[in-house]
GROMACS .gro file of C-alpha atoms in nm:
model
  402
    1UNK     CA    1   2.551  12.891  16.607
    2UNK     CA    2   2.500  12.594  16.347
    3UNK     CA    3   2.746  12.806  16.106
    4UNK     CA    4   3.010  12.770  16.370
    5UNK     CA    5   2.948  12.399  16.457
    6UNK     CA    6   2.973  12.297  16.125
    7UNK     CA    7   3.273  12.575  16.028
    8UNK     CA    8   3.434  12.344  16.366
    9UNK     CA    9   3.390  11.986  16.207
   10UNK     CA   10   3.519  12.093  15.886
   11UNK     CA   11   3.855  12.283  16.015
   12UNK     CA   12   3.908  11.909  16.189
   13UNK     CA   13   3.765  11.748  15.911
   14UNK     CA   14   4.110  11.910  15.770
   15UNK     CA   15   4.320  11.925  16.060
   16UNK     CA   16   4.314  11.596  16.172
   17UNK     CA   17   4.434  11.406  15.858
   18UNK     CA   18   4.701  11.742  15.808
   19UNK     CA   19   4.811  11.631  16.182
   20UNK     CA   20   4.793  11.264  16.129
   21UNK     CA   21   5.051  11.337  15.761
   22UNK     CA   22   5.240  11.571  15.988
   23UNK     CA   23   5.337  11.299  16.260
   24UNK     CA   24   5.399  11.025  15.991
   25UNK     CA   25   5.608  11.227  15.829
   26UNK     CA   26   5.814  11.420  16.153
   27UNK     CA   27   5.860  11.000  16.229
   28UNK     CA   28   5.955  10.903  15.882
   29UNK     CA   29   6.296  11.158  15.881
   30UNK     CA   30   6.383  10.904  16.217
   31UNK     CA   31   6.579  10.625  16.070
   32UNK     CA   32   6.432  10.363  16.308
   33UNK     CA   33   6.092  10.501  16.271
   34UNK     CA   34   6.147  10.491  15.919
   35UNK     CA   35   6.259  10.149  15.870
   36UNK     CA   36   6.001  10.018  16.038
   37UNK     CA   37   5.764  10.228  15.840
   38UNK     CA   38   5.922  10.044  15.541
   39UNK     CA   39   5.922   9.740  15.670
   40UNK     CA   40   5.674   9.608  15.869
   41UNK     CA   41   5.813   9.352  16.017
   42UNK     CA   42   5.661   9.389  16.387
   43UNK     CA   43   5.336   9.301  16.185
   44UNK     CA   44   5.235   8.999  16.196
   45UNK     CA   45   5.053   8.706  16.380
   46UNK     CA   46   5.321   8.476  16.560
   47UNK     CA   47   5.036   8.571  16.891
   48UNK     CA   48   4.816   8.292  16.699
   49UNK     CA   49   5.048   8.100  16.434
   50UNK     CA   50   5.277   7.834  16.565
   51UNK     CA   51   5.525   7.859  16.183
   52UNK     CA   52   5.659   7.524  16.295
   53UNK     CA   53   5.350   7.326  16.249
   54UNK     CA   54   5.356   7.397  15.849
   55UNK     CA   55   5.037   7.170  15.834
   56UNK     CA   56   4.819   7.474  15.952
   57UNK     CA   57   4.867   7.637  15.568
   58UNK     CA   58   4.818   7.248  15.450
   59UNK     CA   59   5.090   7.068  15.393
   60UNK     CA   60   5.190   6.732  15.366
   61UNK     CA   61   5.374   6.614  15.739
   62UNK     CA   62   5.683   6.671  15.708
   63UNK     CA   63   5.720   6.756  15.322
   64UNK     CA   64   5.855   7.105  15.504
   65UNK     CA   65   6.123   7.152  15.728
   66UNK     CA   66   6.176   7.432  15.930
   67UNK     CA   67   6.550   7.503  16.034
   68UNK     CA   68   6.756   7.746  16.044
   69UNK     CA   69   7.031   7.963  15.842
   70UNK     CA   70   7.415   8.177  15.944
   71UNK     CA   71   7.444   8.479  15.850
   72UNK     CA   72   7.792   8.693  15.741
   73UNK     CA   73   7.738   8.905  15.988
   74UNK     CA   74   7.615   8.697  16.277
   75UNK     CA   75   7.170   8.670  16.235
   76UNK     CA   76   7.030   8.385  16.238
   77UNK     CA   77   6.723   8.362  15.988
   78UNK     CA   78   6.418   8.127  15.998
   79UNK     CA   79   6.385   7.913  15.690
   80UNK     CA   80   6.208   7.657  15.529
   81UNK     CA   81   6.239   7.422  15.285
   82UNK     CA   82   5.924   7.312  15.136
   83UNK     CA   83   5.968   6.997  14.930
   84UNK     CA   84   5.764   6.957  14.568
   85UNK     CA   85   5.481   6.750  14.616
   86UNK     CA   86   5.520   6.431  14.383
   87UNK     CA   87   5.905   6.419  14.474
   88UNK     CA   88   5.704   6.396  14.884
   89UNK     CA   89   5.465   6.102  14.793
   90UNK     CA   90   5.703   5.900  14.627
   91UNK     CA   91   5.906   5.879  14.963
   92UNK     CA   92   5.627   5.954  15.256
   93UNK     CA   93   5.664   5.637  15.458
   94UNK     CA   94   6.021   5.768  15.527
   95UNK     CA   95   5.965   6.142  15.553
   96UNK     CA   96   5.637   6.163  15.778
   97UNK     CA   97   5.806   5.871  16.004
   98UNK     CA   98   6.051   6.230  16.075
   99UNK     CA   99   6.007   6.446  16.358
  100UNK     CA  100   5.836   6.718  16.327
  101UNK     CA  101   5.869   7.092  16.439
  102UNK     CA  102   6.186   7.280  16.432
  103UNK     CA  103   6.485   7.125  16.267
  104UNK     CA  104   6.855   7.167  16.455
  105UNK     CA  105   7.005   6.978  16.219
  106UNK     CA  106   6.836   7.011  15.850
  107UNK     CA  107   7.172   6.802  15.700
  108UNK     CA  108   7.095   6.488  15.917
  109UNK     CA  109   6.680   6.487  15.768
  110UNK     CA  110   6.588   6.285  15.412
  111UNK     CA  111   6.491   6.575  15.296
  112UNK     CA  112   6.808   6.766  15.271
  113UNK     CA  113   6.929   6.500  15.092
  114UNK     CA  114   6.628   6.450  14.884
  115UNK     CA  115   6.748   6.753  14.767
  116UNK     CA  116   7.147   6.718  14.809
  117UNK     CA  117   7.164   6.380  14.600
  118UNK     CA  118   6.942   6.468  14.332
  119UNK     CA  119   7.183   6.616  14.032
  120UNK     CA  120   6.836   6.698  13.880
  121UNK     CA  121   6.691   6.896  14.190
  122UNK     CA  122   6.567   7.239  14.116
  123UNK     CA  123   6.490   7.513  14.363
  124UNK     CA  124   6.353   7.783  14.355
  125UNK     CA  125   6.478   8.125  14.636
  126UNK     CA  126   6.170   8.254  14.759
  127UNK     CA  127   6.223   8.624  14.896
  128UNK     CA  128   5.932   8.774  15.025
  129UNK     CA  129   5.780   9.161  15.076
  130UNK     CA  130   5.738   9.346  15.352
  131UNK     CA  131   5.502   9.309  15.680
  132UNK     CA  132   5.480   8.915  15.843
  133UNK     CA  133   5.614   8.623  15.865
  134UNK     CA  134   5.768   8.304  15.609
  135UNK     CA  135   5.401   8.132  15.633
  136UNK     CA  136   5.190   8.474  15.633
  137UNK     CA  137   4.897   8.573  15.400
  138UNK     CA  138   5.001   8.565  15.027
  139UNK     CA  139   5.305   8.292  15.092
  140UNK     CA  140   5.173   8.010  15.171
  141UNK     CA  141   4.938   7.986  14.783
  142UNK     CA  142   5.267   8.100  14.701
  143UNK     CA  143   5.450   7.756  14.764
  144UNK     CA  144   5.259   7.568  14.698
  145UNK     CA  145   5.165   7.668  14.382
  146UNK     CA  146   5.541   7.604  14.313
  147UNK     CA  147   5.546   7.251  14.442
  148UNK     CA  148   5.227   7.071  14.469
  149UNK     CA  149   5.186   6.971  14.125
  150UNK     CA  150   5.604   7.032  14.004
  151UNK     CA  151   5.972   6.910  14.058
  152UNK     CA  152   6.110   7.247  14.237
  153UNK     CA  153   6.267   7.274  14.601
  154UNK     CA  154   6.120   7.609  14.761
  155UNK     CA  155   6.426   7.779  15.035
  156UNK     CA  156   6.211   8.076  15.197
  157UNK     CA  157   6.354   8.293  15.436
  158UNK     CA  158   6.247   8.537  15.688
  159UNK     CA  159   6.454   8.785  15.641
  160UNK     CA  160   6.591   8.929  15.990
  161UNK     CA  161   6.356   9.126  16.208
  162UNK     CA  162   6.101   8.910  16.025
  163UNK     CA  163   5.918   8.617  16.210
  164UNK     CA  164   6.184   8.447  16.452
  165UNK     CA  165   6.486   8.615  16.256
  166UNK     CA  166   6.718   8.789  16.499
  167UNK     CA  167   6.870   9.153  16.412
  168UNK     CA  168   6.696   9.441  16.270
  169UNK     CA  169   6.562   9.520  15.932
  170UNK     CA  170   6.786   9.685  15.689
  171UNK     CA  171   6.926   9.717  15.305
  172UNK     CA  172   7.257   9.549  15.407
  173UNK     CA  173   7.185   9.355  15.646
  174UNK     CA  174   6.833   9.214  15.388
  175UNK     CA  175   7.118   9.156  15.105
  176UNK     CA  176   7.373   8.949  15.380
  177UNK     CA  177   7.023   8.773  15.409
  178UNK     CA  178   6.950   8.677  15.082
  179UNK     CA  179   7.316   8.638  15.065
  180UNK     CA  180   7.309   8.362  15.319
  181UNK     CA  181   7.011   8.188  15.194
  182UNK     CA  182   7.282   8.195  14.806
  183UNK     CA  183   7.556   8.034  14.938
  184UNK     CA  184   7.343   7.774  15.119
  185UNK     CA  185   7.170   7.647  14.880
  186UNK     CA  186   7.568   7.622  14.653
  187UNK     CA  187   7.763   7.579  14.975
  188UNK     CA  188   7.581   7.316  15.167
  189UNK     CA  189   7.319   7.127  14.965
  190UNK     CA  190   7.532   7.130  14.651
  191UNK     CA  191   7.272   7.256  14.417
  192UNK     CA  192   7.489   7.478  14.146
  193UNK     CA  193   7.335   7.849  14.087
  194UNK     CA  194   7.252   7.690  13.738
  195UNK     CA  195   6.976   7.532  13.892
  196UNK     CA  196   6.844   7.784  14.117
  197UNK     CA  197   6.611   8.093  14.034
  198UNK     CA  198   6.516   8.397  14.310
  199UNK     CA  199   6.193   8.456  14.270
  200UNK     CA  200   6.156   8.836  14.503
  201UNK     CA  201   5.778   8.933  14.556
  202UNK     CA  202   5.734   9.333  14.591
  203UNK     CA  203   6.015   9.435  14.860
  204UNK     CA  204   6.203   9.128  14.795
  205UNK     CA  205   6.212   9.235  14.414
  206UNK     CA  206   6.497   9.491  14.528
  207UNK     CA  207   6.664   9.223  14.735
  208UNK     CA  208   6.744   8.994  14.457
  209UNK     CA  209   6.789   9.273  14.224
  210UNK     CA  210   7.107   9.343  14.497
  211UNK     CA  211   7.173   8.998  14.511
  212UNK     CA  212   7.177   8.934  14.141
  213UNK     CA  213   7.367   9.188  14.099
  214UNK     CA  214   7.655   9.080  14.340
  215UNK     CA  215   7.671   8.734  14.223
  216UNK     CA  216   7.679   8.834  13.850
  217UNK     CA  217   7.998   9.014  13.978
  218UNK     CA  218   8.121   8.742  14.092
  219UNK     CA  219   8.057   8.513  13.772
  220UNK     CA  220   7.778   8.336  13.888
  221UNK     CA  221   7.467   8.270  13.623
  222UNK     CA  222   7.178   8.141  13.783
  223UNK     CA  223   6.886   8.023  13.610
  224UNK     CA  224   6.646   8.339  13.649
  225UNK     CA  225   6.520   8.519  13.820
  226UNK     CA  226   6.234   8.648  13.849
  227UNK     CA  227   6.112   9.003  14.011
  228UNK     CA  228   5.677   9.047  14.101
  229UNK     CA  229   5.551   9.377  14.161
  230UNK     CA  230   5.899   9.549  14.206
  231UNK     CA  231   5.988   9.893  14.181
  232UNK     CA  232   6.267  10.100  14.018
  233UNK     CA  233   6.379  10.258  14.354
  234UNK     CA  234   6.283  10.349  14.736
  235UNK     CA  235   6.233  10.720  14.670
  236UNK     CA  236   6.112  10.690  14.321
  237UNK     CA  237   5.852  10.461  14.446
  238UNK     CA  238   5.766  10.677  14.741
  239UNK     CA  239   5.712  10.951  14.514
  240UNK     CA  240   5.389  10.817  14.403
  241UNK     CA  241   5.319  10.580  14.685
  242UNK     CA  242   4.959  10.589  14.808
  243UNK     CA  243   4.927  10.325  15.110
  244UNK     CA  244   4.674  10.067  15.108
  245UNK     CA  245   4.640  10.266  14.720
  246UNK     CA  246   4.469  10.635  14.856
  247UNK     CA  247   4.677  10.716  15.146
  248UNK     CA  248   4.986  10.895  14.985
  249UNK     CA  249   5.308  10.922  15.123
  250UNK     CA  250   5.565  11.200  14.947
  251UNK     CA  251   5.341  11.230  14.694
  252UNK     CA  252   5.187  11.584  14.780
  253UNK     CA  253   5.546  11.730  14.777
  254UNK     CA  254   5.546  11.659  14.379
  255UNK     CA  255   5.387  11.981  14.321
  256UNK     CA  256   5.769  12.121  14.492
  257UNK     CA  257   6.009  11.921  14.214
  258UNK     CA  258   6.263  12.070  14.490
  259UNK     CA  259   6.072  11.960  14.854
  260UNK     CA  260   6.071  11.662  14.758
  261UNK     CA  261   6.416  11.667  14.708
  262UNK     CA  262   6.521  11.764  15.061
  263UNK     CA  263   6.280  11.497  15.197
  264UNK     CA  264   6.360  11.194  14.946
  265UNK     CA  265   6.725  11.259  15.131
  266UNK     CA  266   6.604  11.187  15.451
  267UNK     CA  267   6.471  10.792  15.286
  268UNK     CA  268   6.802  10.576  15.476
  269UNK     CA  269   6.748  10.228  15.285
  270UNK     CA  270   6.695  10.332  14.905
  271UNK     CA  271   6.731  10.010  14.749
  272UNK     CA  272   6.813  10.157  14.371
  273UNK     CA  273   6.670   9.858  14.152
  274UNK     CA  274   6.693  10.007  13.877
  275UNK     CA  275   7.087  10.069  13.920
  276UNK     CA  276   7.032   9.749  14.031
  277UNK     CA  277   6.985   9.521  13.711
  278UNK     CA  278   7.118   9.767  13.438
  279UNK     CA  279   7.485   9.658  13.594
  280UNK     CA  280   7.375   9.294  13.598
  281UNK     CA  281   7.285   9.336  13.243
  282UNK     CA  282   7.628   9.525  13.150
  283UNK     CA  283   7.802   9.282  13.332
  284UNK     CA  284   7.678   8.971  13.288
  285UNK     CA  285   7.718   9.108  12.889
  286UNK     CA  286   8.059   9.152  12.902
  287UNK     CA  287   8.197   8.830  13.001
  288UNK     CA  288   7.919   8.669  12.828
  289UNK     CA  289   7.679   8.518  13.081
  290UNK     CA  290   7.375   8.386  13.095
  291UNK     CA  291   7.051   8.620  13.191
  292UNK     CA  292   6.733   8.510  13.199
  293UNK     CA  293   6.559   8.796  13.374
  294UNK     CA  294   6.186   8.825  13.430
  295UNK     CA  295   5.924   9.153  13.514
  296UNK     CA  296   5.582   9.043  13.608
  297UNK     CA  297   5.322   9.320  13.749
  298UNK     CA  298   4.923   9.301  13.782
  299UNK     CA  299   4.796   9.584  13.600
  300UNK     CA  300   4.543   9.634  13.842
  301UNK     CA  301   4.789   9.664  14.074
  302UNK     CA  302   4.680   9.915  14.376
  303UNK     CA  303   5.022   9.932  14.589
  304UNK     CA  304   5.306   9.925  14.344
  305UNK     CA  305   5.192  10.060  13.980
  306UNK     CA  306   5.300   9.881  13.682
  307UNK     CA  307   5.459  10.181  13.522
  308UNK     CA  308   5.744  10.113  13.776
  309UNK     CA  309   5.830   9.796  13.547
  310UNK     CA  310   5.905  10.073  13.293
  311UNK     CA  311   6.210  10.186  13.420
  312UNK     CA  312   6.307   9.877  13.495
  313UNK     CA  313   6.284   9.706  13.207
  314UNK     CA  314   6.439  10.074  13.035
  315UNK     CA  315   6.734  10.043  13.268
  316UNK     CA  316   6.846   9.664  13.169
  317UNK     CA  317   6.762   9.679  12.747
  318UNK     CA  318   6.921  10.044  12.759
  319UNK     CA  319   7.164  10.036  13.023
  320UNK     CA  320   7.015  10.343  13.138
  321UNK     CA  321   6.699  10.484  13.298
  322UNK     CA  322   6.510  10.751  13.053
  323UNK     CA  323   6.592  11.039  13.081
  324UNK     CA  324   6.284  11.269  13.284
  325UNK     CA  325   6.245  10.918  13.498
  326UNK     CA  326   5.933  10.843  13.399
  327UNK     CA  327   6.045  10.440  13.243
  328UNK     CA  328   5.897  10.450  12.952
  329UNK     CA  329   6.065  10.387  12.596
  330UNK     CA  330   6.148  10.702  12.376
  331UNK     CA  331   6.099  10.553  12.005
  332UNK     CA  332   6.478  10.593  11.974
  333UNK     CA  333   6.514  10.378  12.209
  334UNK     CA  334   6.247  10.112  12.136
  335UNK     CA  335   6.440  10.146  11.744
  336UNK     CA  336   6.759  10.109  11.900
  337UNK     CA  337   6.665   9.761  12.135
  338UNK     CA  338   6.513   9.621  11.823
  339UNK     CA  339   6.847   9.682  11.665
  340UNK     CA  340   7.096   9.535  11.992
  341UNK     CA  341   6.814   9.309  12.072
  342UNK     CA  342   6.806   9.109  11.767
  343UNK     CA  343   6.486   8.961  11.891
  344UNK     CA  344   6.266   9.160  12.105
  345UNK     CA  345   5.892   9.145  12.044
  346UNK     CA  346   5.563   9.288  12.251
  347UNK     CA  347   5.243   9.169  12.231
  348UNK     CA  348   4.903   9.378  12.312
  349UNK     CA  349   4.625   9.240  12.502
  350UNK     CA  350   4.382   9.348  12.647
  351UNK     CA  351   4.509   9.605  12.955
  352UNK     CA  352   4.809   9.418  12.962
  353UNK     CA  353   5.133   9.316  12.722
  354UNK     CA  354   5.433   9.079  12.703
  355UNK     CA  355   5.740   9.257  12.554
  356UNK     CA  356   6.103   9.043  12.540
  357UNK     CA  357   6.443   9.130  12.519
  358UNK     CA  358   6.736   8.951  12.398
  359UNK     CA  359   7.097   8.922  12.291
  360UNK     CA  360   7.377   8.713  12.339
  361UNK     CA  361   7.252   8.439  12.583
  362UNK     CA  362   7.047   8.812  12.774
  363UNK     CA  363   6.686   8.714  12.801
  364UNK     CA  364   6.493   9.035  12.976
  365UNK     CA  365   6.110   8.968  12.960
  366UNK     CA  366   5.833   9.138  13.095
  367UNK     CA  367   5.474   9.068  13.098
  368UNK     CA  368   5.249   9.289  13.251
  369UNK     CA  369   4.882   9.051  13.338
  370UNK     CA  370   4.534   9.251  13.391
  371UNK     CA  371   4.489   9.091  13.693
  372UNK     CA  372   4.654   8.956  14.043
  373UNK     CA  373   4.668   9.308  14.203
  374UNK     CA  374   5.036   9.352  14.381
  375UNK     CA  375   4.928   8.967  14.548
  376UNK     CA  376   4.780   8.781  14.445
  377UNK     CA  377   4.920   8.758  14.124
  378UNK     CA  378   5.210   8.520  14.347
  379UNK     CA  379   4.995   8.234  14.245
  380UNK     CA  380   4.922   8.336  13.933
  381UNK     CA  381   5.032   8.144  13.578
  382UNK     CA  382   5.283   8.438  13.489
  383UNK     CA  383   5.504   8.363  13.794
  384UNK     CA  384   5.561   7.980  13.739
  385UNK     CA  385   5.603   8.056  13.364
  386UNK     CA  386   5.828   8.217  13.435
  387UNK     CA  387   6.028   8.001  13.657
  388UNK     CA  388   5.939   7.699  13.419
  389UNK     CA  389   6.081   7.942  13.120
  390UNK     CA  390   6.365   8.047  13.339
  391UNK     CA  391   6.491   7.672  13.389
  392UNK     CA  392   6.398   7.596  13.016
  393UNK     CA  393   6.135   7.412  13.045
  394UNK     CA  394   5.931   7.598  12.843
  395UNK     CA  395   6.014   7.762  12.519
  396UNK     CA  396   6.139   8.154  12.567
  397UNK     CA  397   6.043   8.297  12.325
  398UNK     CA  398   5.676   8.499  12.296
  399UNK     CA  399   5.492   8.389  12.040
  400UNK     CA  400   5.238   8.682  11.881
  401UNK     CA  401   4.848   8.567  11.856
  402UNK     CA  402   4.753   8.481  11.534
   0.00000   0.00000   0.00000
């Protein structure tokens, strides 16, 4: 009897997780459910957070202006414009006297005037990761890190389907959303591209890569493109991805490569960032443009492993992904990188390193930082220094320690 009970318990221990995993895969093959799993846009705290009151997250009264901006295909995005705190302090009396809450016409505010009429203003367009809304999790601390002691304005948006934005998310849709944010910044506020940094985190790195590619082909050069906790492509990432670091998604199929390829074909939004960064570098180089591309990852990222940046760096530097798909530079490619790029430097440090490659007016810089995990890295010093380097505030060249 005892053996029979043990047998059934053991069977349940195996069958229940296997059944749940099979159900997950079955639902995931349907585009509607797949996009809900990927974007997780319905997982948020809007039930108890009033995002039209940014003071809940420690911002000064009217330092943040909640407003909306339209997309080319008719969606309406919810957005925040965040003033740099030092600038806010200089105009606190006027700013705090304005009406609070959602602003129907941001162009009539003092906040907008301070951004538009300053010929030296610098703007960071913040493209967040999946799940949540504009003020959820690590996003407000990230905004604070950027604005508390600097002169940087921040424009943050919720993609379609996220937070209070209309529509439903898709790869094409999110690219349109970020494009709308950039065009609003350049055409409505009048801030030129050379004073704008695209900052993407996690899913936002894929969005930023796509938008950088689009504008590169239009002849637009941003001050910088900063990608934090990035992935090379969605199929590649999911083949080794584990939810919370221990629940595999497609990793079990790696034992059967042909089966894995068939499963990957069901992925509707592919987010091929490595291909896009390759095209960005090629396009900017062909027209002798300017590019500052920063790849930042924490060595202890349990969500998206830092070796994903190997593939991105290889694609950007060499113009192609390393054969075999592991993204590691071969000795021949490393040698070619040195010859091709007149200033390639690597600096080892504990479980981390910095690599920098430059040619013409193109600099690709990769940093793996020892700490920060998948999220906290967004308000650690590497992210801030990358923005500063993009704007020319600090030296771009990596200096090896003595």
